CSV table of C-alpha atoms in Angstrom, one decimal:
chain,number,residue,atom,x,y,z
A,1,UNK,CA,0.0,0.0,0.0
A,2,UNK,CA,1.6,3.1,-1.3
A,3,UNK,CA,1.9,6.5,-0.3
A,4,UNK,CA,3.1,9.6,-1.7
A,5,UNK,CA,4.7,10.7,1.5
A,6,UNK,CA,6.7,8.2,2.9
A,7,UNK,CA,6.9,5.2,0.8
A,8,UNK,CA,5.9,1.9,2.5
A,9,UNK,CA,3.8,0.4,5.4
A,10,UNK,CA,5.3,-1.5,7.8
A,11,UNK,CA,3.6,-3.8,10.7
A,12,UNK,CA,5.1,-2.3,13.8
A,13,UNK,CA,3.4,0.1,15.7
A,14,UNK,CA,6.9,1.8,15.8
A,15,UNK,CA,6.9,2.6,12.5
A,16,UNK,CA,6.8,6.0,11.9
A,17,UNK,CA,4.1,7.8,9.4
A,18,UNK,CA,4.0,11.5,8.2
A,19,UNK,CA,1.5,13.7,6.8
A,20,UNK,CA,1.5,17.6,6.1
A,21,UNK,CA,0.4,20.6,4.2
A,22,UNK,CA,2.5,23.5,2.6
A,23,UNK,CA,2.5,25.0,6.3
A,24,UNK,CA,3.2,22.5,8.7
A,25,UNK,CA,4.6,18.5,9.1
A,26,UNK,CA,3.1,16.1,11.3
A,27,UNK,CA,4.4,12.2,11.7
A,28,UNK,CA,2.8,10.1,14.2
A,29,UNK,CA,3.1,5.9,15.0
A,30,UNK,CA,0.3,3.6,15.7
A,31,UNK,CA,1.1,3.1,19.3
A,32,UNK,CA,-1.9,5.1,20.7
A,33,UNK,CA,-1.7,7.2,17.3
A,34,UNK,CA,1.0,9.3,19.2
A,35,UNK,CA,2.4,12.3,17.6
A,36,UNK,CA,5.9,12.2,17.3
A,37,UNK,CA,6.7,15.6,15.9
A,38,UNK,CA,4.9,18.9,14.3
A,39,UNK,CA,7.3,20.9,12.7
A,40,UNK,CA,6.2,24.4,11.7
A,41,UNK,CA,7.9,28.0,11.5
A,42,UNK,CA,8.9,30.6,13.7
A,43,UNK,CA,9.0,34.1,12.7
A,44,UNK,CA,12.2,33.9,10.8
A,45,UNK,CA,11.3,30.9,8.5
A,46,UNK,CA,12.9,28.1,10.7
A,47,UNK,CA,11.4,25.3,11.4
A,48,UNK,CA,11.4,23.1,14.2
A,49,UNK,CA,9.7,20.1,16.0
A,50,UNK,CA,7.1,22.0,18.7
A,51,UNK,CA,5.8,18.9,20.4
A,52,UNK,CA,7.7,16.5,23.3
A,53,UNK,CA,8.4,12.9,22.1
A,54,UNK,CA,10.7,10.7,24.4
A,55,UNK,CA,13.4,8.4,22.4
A,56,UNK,CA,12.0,5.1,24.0
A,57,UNK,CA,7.9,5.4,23.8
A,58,UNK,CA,7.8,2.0,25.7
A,59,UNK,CA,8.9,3.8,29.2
A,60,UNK,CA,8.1,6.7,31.4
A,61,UNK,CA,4.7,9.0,30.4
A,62,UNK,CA,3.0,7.0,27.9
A,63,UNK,CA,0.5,10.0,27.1
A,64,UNK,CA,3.3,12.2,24.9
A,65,UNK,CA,0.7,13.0,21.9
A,66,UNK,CA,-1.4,10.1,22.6
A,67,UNK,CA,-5.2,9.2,21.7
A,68,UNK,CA,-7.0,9.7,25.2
A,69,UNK,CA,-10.1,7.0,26.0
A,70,UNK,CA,-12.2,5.7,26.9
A,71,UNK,CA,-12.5,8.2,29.7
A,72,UNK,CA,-9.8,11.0,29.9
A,73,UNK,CA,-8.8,12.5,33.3
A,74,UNK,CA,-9.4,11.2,36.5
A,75,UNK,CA,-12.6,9.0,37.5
A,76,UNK,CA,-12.7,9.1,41.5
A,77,UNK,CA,-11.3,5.4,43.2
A,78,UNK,CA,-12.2,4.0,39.7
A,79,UNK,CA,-15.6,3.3,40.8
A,80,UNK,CA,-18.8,4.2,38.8
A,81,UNK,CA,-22.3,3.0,38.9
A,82,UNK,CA,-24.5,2.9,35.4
A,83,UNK,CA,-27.9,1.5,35.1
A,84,UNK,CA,-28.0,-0.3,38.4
A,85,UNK,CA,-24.3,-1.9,37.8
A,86,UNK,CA,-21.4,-1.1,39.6
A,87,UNK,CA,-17.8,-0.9,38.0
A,88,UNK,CA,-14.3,-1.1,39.1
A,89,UNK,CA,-11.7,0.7,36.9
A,90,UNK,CA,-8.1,-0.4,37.1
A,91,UNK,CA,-6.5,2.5,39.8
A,92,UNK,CA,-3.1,3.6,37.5
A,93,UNK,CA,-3.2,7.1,39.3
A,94,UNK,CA,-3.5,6.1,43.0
A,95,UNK,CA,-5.7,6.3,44.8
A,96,UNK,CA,-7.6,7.2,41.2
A,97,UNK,CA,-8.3,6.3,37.4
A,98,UNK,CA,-6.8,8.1,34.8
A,99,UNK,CA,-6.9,8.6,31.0
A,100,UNK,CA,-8.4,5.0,30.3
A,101,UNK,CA,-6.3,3.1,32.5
A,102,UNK,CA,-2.8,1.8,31.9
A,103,UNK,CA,-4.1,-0.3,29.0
A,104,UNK,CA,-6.4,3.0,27.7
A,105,UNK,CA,-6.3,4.2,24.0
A,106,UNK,CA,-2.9,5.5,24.3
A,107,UNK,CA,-1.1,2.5,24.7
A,108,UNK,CA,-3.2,0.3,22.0
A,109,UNK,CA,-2.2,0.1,18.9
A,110,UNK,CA,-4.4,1.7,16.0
A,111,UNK,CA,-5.4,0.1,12.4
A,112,UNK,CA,-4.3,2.9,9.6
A,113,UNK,CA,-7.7,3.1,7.8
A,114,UNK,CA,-6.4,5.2,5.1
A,115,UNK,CA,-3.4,7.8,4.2
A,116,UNK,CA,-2.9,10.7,2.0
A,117,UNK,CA,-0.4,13.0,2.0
A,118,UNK,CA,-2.0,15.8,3.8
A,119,UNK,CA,-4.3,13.2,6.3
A,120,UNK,CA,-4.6,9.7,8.1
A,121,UNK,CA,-7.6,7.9,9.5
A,122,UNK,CA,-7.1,5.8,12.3
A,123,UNK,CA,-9.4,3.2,14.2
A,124,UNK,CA,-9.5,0.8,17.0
A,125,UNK,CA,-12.3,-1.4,18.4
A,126,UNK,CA,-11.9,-1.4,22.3
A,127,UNK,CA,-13.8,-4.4,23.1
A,128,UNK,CA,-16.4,-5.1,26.0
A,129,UNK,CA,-14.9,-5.5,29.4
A,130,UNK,CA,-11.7,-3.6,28.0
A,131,UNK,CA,-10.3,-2.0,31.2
A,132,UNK,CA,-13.4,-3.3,33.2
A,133,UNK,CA,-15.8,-0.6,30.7
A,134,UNK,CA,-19.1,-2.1,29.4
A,135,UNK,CA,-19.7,-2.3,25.6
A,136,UNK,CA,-18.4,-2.4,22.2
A,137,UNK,CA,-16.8,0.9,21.1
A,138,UNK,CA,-15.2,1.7,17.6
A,139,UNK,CA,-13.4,4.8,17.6
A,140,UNK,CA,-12.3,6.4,14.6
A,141,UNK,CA,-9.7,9.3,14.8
A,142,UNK,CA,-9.0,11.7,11.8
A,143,UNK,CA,-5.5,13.7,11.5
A,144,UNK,CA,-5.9,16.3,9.0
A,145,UNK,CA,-3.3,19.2,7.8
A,146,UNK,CA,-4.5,21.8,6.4
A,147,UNK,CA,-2.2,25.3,5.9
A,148,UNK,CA,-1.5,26.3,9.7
A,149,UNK,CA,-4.1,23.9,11.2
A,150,UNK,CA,-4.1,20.1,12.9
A,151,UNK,CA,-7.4,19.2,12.5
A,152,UNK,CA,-8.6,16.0,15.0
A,153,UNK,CA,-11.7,14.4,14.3
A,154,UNK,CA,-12.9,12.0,17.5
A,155,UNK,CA,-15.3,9.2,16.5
A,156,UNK,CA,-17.0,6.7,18.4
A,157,UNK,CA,-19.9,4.5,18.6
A,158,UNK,CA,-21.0,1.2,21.4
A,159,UNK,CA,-23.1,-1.4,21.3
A,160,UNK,CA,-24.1,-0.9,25.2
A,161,UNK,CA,-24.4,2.4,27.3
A,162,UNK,CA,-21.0,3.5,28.3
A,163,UNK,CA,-18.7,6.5,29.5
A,164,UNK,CA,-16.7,8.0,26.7
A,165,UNK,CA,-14.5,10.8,27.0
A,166,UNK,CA,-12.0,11.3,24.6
A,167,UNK,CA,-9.2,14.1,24.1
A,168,UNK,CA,-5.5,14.2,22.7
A,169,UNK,CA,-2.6,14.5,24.4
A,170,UNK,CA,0.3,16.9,22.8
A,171,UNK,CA,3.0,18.1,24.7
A,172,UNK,CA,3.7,21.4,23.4
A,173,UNK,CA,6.8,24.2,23.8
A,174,UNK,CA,6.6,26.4,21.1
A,175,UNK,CA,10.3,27.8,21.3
A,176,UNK,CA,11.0,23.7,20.1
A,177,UNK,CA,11.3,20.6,22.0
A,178,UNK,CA,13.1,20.8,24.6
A,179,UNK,CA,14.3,24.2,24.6
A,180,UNK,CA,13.5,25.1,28.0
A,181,UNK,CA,10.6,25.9,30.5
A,182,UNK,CA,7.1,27.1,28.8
A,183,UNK,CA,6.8,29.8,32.1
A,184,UNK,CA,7.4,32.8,29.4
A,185,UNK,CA,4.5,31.4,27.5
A,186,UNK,CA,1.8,33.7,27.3
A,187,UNK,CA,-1.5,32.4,27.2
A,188,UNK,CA,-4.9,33.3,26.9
A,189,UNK,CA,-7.6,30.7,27.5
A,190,UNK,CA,-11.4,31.5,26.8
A,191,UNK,CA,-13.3,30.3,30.3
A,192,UNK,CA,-14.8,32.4,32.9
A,193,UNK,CA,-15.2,29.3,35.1
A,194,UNK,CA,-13.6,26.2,36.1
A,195,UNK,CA,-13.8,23.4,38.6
A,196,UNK,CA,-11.6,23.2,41.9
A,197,UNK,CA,-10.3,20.1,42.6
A,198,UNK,CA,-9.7,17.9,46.1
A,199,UNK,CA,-6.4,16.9,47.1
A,200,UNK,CA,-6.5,13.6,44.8
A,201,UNK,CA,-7.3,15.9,42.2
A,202,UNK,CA,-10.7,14.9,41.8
A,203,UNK,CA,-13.0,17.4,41.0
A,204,UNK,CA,-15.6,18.9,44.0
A,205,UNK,CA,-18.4,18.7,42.1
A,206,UNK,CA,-18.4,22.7,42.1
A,207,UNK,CA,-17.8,25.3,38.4
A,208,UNK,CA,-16.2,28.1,40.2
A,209,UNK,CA,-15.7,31.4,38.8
A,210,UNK,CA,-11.6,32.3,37.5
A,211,UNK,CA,-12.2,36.0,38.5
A,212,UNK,CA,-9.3,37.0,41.5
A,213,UNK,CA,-7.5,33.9,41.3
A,214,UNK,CA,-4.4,32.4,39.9
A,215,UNK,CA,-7.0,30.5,37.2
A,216,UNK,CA,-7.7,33.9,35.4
A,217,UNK,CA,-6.4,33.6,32.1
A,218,UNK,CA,-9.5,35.4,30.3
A,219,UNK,CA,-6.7,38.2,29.8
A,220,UNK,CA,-2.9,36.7,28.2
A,221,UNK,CA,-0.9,36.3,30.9
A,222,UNK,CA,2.9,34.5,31.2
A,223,UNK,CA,2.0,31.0,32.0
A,224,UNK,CA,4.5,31.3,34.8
A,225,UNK,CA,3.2,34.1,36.7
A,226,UNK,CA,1.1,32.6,39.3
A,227,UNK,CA,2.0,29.2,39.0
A,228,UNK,CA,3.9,29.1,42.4
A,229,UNK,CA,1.2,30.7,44.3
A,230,UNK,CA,0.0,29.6,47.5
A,231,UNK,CA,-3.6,29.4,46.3
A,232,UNK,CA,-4.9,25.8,47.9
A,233,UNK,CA,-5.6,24.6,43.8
A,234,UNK,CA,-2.0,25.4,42.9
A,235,UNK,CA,-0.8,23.3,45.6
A,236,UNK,CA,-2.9,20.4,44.8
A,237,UNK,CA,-2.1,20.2,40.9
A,238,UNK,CA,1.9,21.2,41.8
A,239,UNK,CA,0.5,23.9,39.5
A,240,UNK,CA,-1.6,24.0,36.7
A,241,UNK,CA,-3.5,20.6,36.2
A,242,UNK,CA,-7.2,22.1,36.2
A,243,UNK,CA,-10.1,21.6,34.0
A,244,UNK,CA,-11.4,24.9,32.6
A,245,UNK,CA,-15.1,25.2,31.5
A,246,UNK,CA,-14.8,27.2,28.1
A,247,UNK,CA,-17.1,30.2,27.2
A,248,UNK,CA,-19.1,29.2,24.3
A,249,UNK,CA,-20.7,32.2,21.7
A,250,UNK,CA,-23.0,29.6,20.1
A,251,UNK,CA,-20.9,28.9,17.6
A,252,UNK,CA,-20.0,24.8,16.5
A,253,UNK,CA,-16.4,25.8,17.0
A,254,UNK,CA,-15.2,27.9,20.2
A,255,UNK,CA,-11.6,29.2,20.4
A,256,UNK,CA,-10.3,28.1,23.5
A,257,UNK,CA,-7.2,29.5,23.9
A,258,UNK,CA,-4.4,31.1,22.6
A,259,UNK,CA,-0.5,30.5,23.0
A,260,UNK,CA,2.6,33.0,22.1
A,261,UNK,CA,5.7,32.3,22.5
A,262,UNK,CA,7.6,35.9,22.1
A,263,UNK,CA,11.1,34.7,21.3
A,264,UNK,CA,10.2,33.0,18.8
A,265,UNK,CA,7.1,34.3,17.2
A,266,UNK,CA,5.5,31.3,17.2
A,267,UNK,CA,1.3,31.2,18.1
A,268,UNK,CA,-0.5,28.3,18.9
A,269,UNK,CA,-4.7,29.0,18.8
A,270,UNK,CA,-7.0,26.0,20.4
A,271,UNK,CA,-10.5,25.5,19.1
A,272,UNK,CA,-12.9,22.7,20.0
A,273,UNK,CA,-16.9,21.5,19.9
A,274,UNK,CA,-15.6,20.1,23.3
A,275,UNK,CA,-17.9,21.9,26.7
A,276,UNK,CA,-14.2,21.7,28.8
A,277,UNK,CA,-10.2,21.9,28.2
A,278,UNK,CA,-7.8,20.9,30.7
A,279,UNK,CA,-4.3,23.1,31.1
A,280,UNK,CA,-1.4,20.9,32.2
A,281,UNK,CA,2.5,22.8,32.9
A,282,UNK,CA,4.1,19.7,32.8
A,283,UNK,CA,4.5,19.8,36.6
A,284,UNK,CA,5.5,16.3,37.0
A,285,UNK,CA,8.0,15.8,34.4
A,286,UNK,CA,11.6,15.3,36.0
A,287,UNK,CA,14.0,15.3,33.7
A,288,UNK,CA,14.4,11.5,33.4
A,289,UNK,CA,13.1,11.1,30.1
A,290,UNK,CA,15.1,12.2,26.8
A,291,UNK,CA,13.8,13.6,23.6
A,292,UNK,CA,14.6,13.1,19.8
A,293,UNK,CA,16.7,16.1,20.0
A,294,UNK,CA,19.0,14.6,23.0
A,295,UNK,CA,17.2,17.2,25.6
A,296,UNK,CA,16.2,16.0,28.9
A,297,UNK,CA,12.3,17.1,29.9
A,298,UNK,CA,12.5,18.9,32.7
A,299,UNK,CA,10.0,19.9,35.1
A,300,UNK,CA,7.4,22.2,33.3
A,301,UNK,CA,8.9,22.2,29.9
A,302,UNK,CA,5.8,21.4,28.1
A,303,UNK,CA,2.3,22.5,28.8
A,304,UNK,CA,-0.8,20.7,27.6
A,305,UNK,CA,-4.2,21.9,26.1
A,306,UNK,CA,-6.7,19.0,26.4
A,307,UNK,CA,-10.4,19.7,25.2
A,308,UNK,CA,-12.8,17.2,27.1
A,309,UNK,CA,-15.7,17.3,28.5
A,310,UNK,CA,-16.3,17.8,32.5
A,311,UNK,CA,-13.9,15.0,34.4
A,312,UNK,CA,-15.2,12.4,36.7
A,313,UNK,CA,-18.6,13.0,35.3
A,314,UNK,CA,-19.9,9.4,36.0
A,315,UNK,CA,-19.4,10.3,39.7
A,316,UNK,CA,-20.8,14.2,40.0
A,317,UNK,CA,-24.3,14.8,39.1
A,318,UNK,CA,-23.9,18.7,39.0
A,319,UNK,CA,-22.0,17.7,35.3
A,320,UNK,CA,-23.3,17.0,32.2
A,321,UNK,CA,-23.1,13.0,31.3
A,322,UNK,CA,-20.5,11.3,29.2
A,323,UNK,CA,-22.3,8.3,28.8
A,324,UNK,CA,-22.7,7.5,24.9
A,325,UNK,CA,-25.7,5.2,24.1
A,326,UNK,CA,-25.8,2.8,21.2
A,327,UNK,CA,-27.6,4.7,18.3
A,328,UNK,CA,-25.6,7.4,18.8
A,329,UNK,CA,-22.4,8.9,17.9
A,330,UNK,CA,-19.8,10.5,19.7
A,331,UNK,CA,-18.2,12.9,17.6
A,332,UNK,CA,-15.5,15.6,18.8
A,333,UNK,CA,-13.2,18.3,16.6
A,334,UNK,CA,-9.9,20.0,18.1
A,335,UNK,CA,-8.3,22.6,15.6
A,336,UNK,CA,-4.7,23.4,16.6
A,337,UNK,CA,-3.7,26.4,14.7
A,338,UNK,CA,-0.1,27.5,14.8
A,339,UNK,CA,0.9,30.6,13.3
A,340,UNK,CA,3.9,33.8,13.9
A,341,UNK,CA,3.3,37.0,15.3
């Protein structure tokens, strides 16, 4: 099976695959359909590789630029009930579950539907009882380049009720992989509210407004500027780790934030169907993973931008449900646009 781009498939989920347009270059693997690198411009014309990608993908955080699912974030204890029935999740995130569970979307390996130079379909069939979740689920994720914009298309339908909460999980720094902390980053992100977590960073159940705290971002700020604050949510997360509840105009398509890196040039816009985004600052990375470039990831040299819908929803009434029912179809778009300023 041919492709313009890169030649040949091979079977293992190693094997690299890229894609692009006449603005950016994306390649990816089939290991939890992980993006390996984006290459764009800064304002000079150089490229370089804006998203964190360890050398061994086998070890260490096994979300860099991964597929999130069934459920991304945390579920509380990994315990839900649905239709009468109780469930226990496998607890990767003690004393909690996170992003699917250790054997979630991101560490399956995905079927290559179809490739084309500027886009790639992928899709996996997570199977009843998969991670102790009910139902039949076939996911279908779409990776499209187009000019300055990734383009992510989440799919899914089930055979039996079922929680389904999907994201993606890039590692960004816009002054390139590696280079540095992303605490000069200025960012804007569009949400008036968002919701406080507990000390397991589960959330209270509460949509709290961002106005006089360290979670007001509805103005660009540096990333870095109240991230060591004393404020009881920054001390939970280690820093930034928080759900925000984005401010929607009506429209199918809300922007959600907004990135700049001044050095150089480079913007980063988020948009997304999704109700939520959670902002990550890479608090728990230690510098004992290594990147393509031969960089070390330190503490806080990445940030994440994850649009989701409310987190441990199958345990707080107050949110909207993720449960997905069969007849229906999940269906999800994130738009990174990257740009110069």
């Amino acid at each position: 099976m041919k492709s313009p781009e890169r030649g040949f498939f091979i079977d293992s989920h190693m094997e690299t695959f890229n894609i692009q347009s006449n603005k950016i270059k994306l390649s990816f693997v089939k290991l939890g359909g992980r993006i390996t690198s984006i290459t764009c411009a800064d304002r000079n014309g150089k490229h370089e590789n804006v998203v964190l990608s360890p050398v061994n993908l086998m070890q260490g955080n096994p979300y860099y630029g991964a597929i999130i699912g069934r459920v991304a974030n945390r579920i509380c204890e990994g315990k839900f009930t649905l239709n009468g029935k109780s469930y226990n999740l496998d607890i990767n995130n003690s004393p909690n579950h996170l992003h699917g569970g250790p054997k979630g979307f991101h560490n399956q390996e995905w079927e290559i539907k179809s490739i084309k130079p500027d886009q790639a379909v992928l899709v996996y069939t997570s199977k009843d009882g998969e991670e102790n979740y009910p139902g039949n689920v076939k996911t279908e994720v779409t990776y499209t380049l187009v000019d300055h914009d990734f383009i992510i298309e989440l799919k899914a339908i089930t055979d039996q009720p079922t929680p389904i909460n999907l994201t993606h999980h890039c590692f960004f720094n816009l002054a390139g992989e590696g280079e540095g902390d992303i605490l000069d980053h200025s960012l804007m992100i569009s949400a008036d509210h968002y919701t406080p977590l507990d000390q397991y960073q589960i959330p209270k159940g509460e949509i709290k407004s961002v106005a006089n705290s360290p979670f007001d971002f509805t103005k660009a700020k540096r990333i870095g500027e109240n991230i060591e604050s004393n404020h009881e949510q920054i001390r939970y997360g280690q820093g930034y780790d928080h759900n925000f509840v984005i401010t929607n105009n009506g429209e199918a398509l809300s922007k959600a934030a907004k990135v700049e890196e001044l050095l150089s040039g480079r913007t980063l816009e988020v948009f997304s169907n999704a109700p939520c985004m959670q902002f990550y600052t890479g608090n728990f990375m230690d510098g004992t993973e290594t990147g393509q470039s031969g960089r070390t990831y330190k503490r806080r040299t990445a940030f994440c931008l994850e649009p989701q819908h409310f987190p441990d929803a199958v345990n707080q009434p107050a949110f909207p449900s993720v449960i997905l029912e069969p007849g229906h179809i999940y269906d999800q778009k994130i738009i990174y646009r990257f740009g110069v300023v």
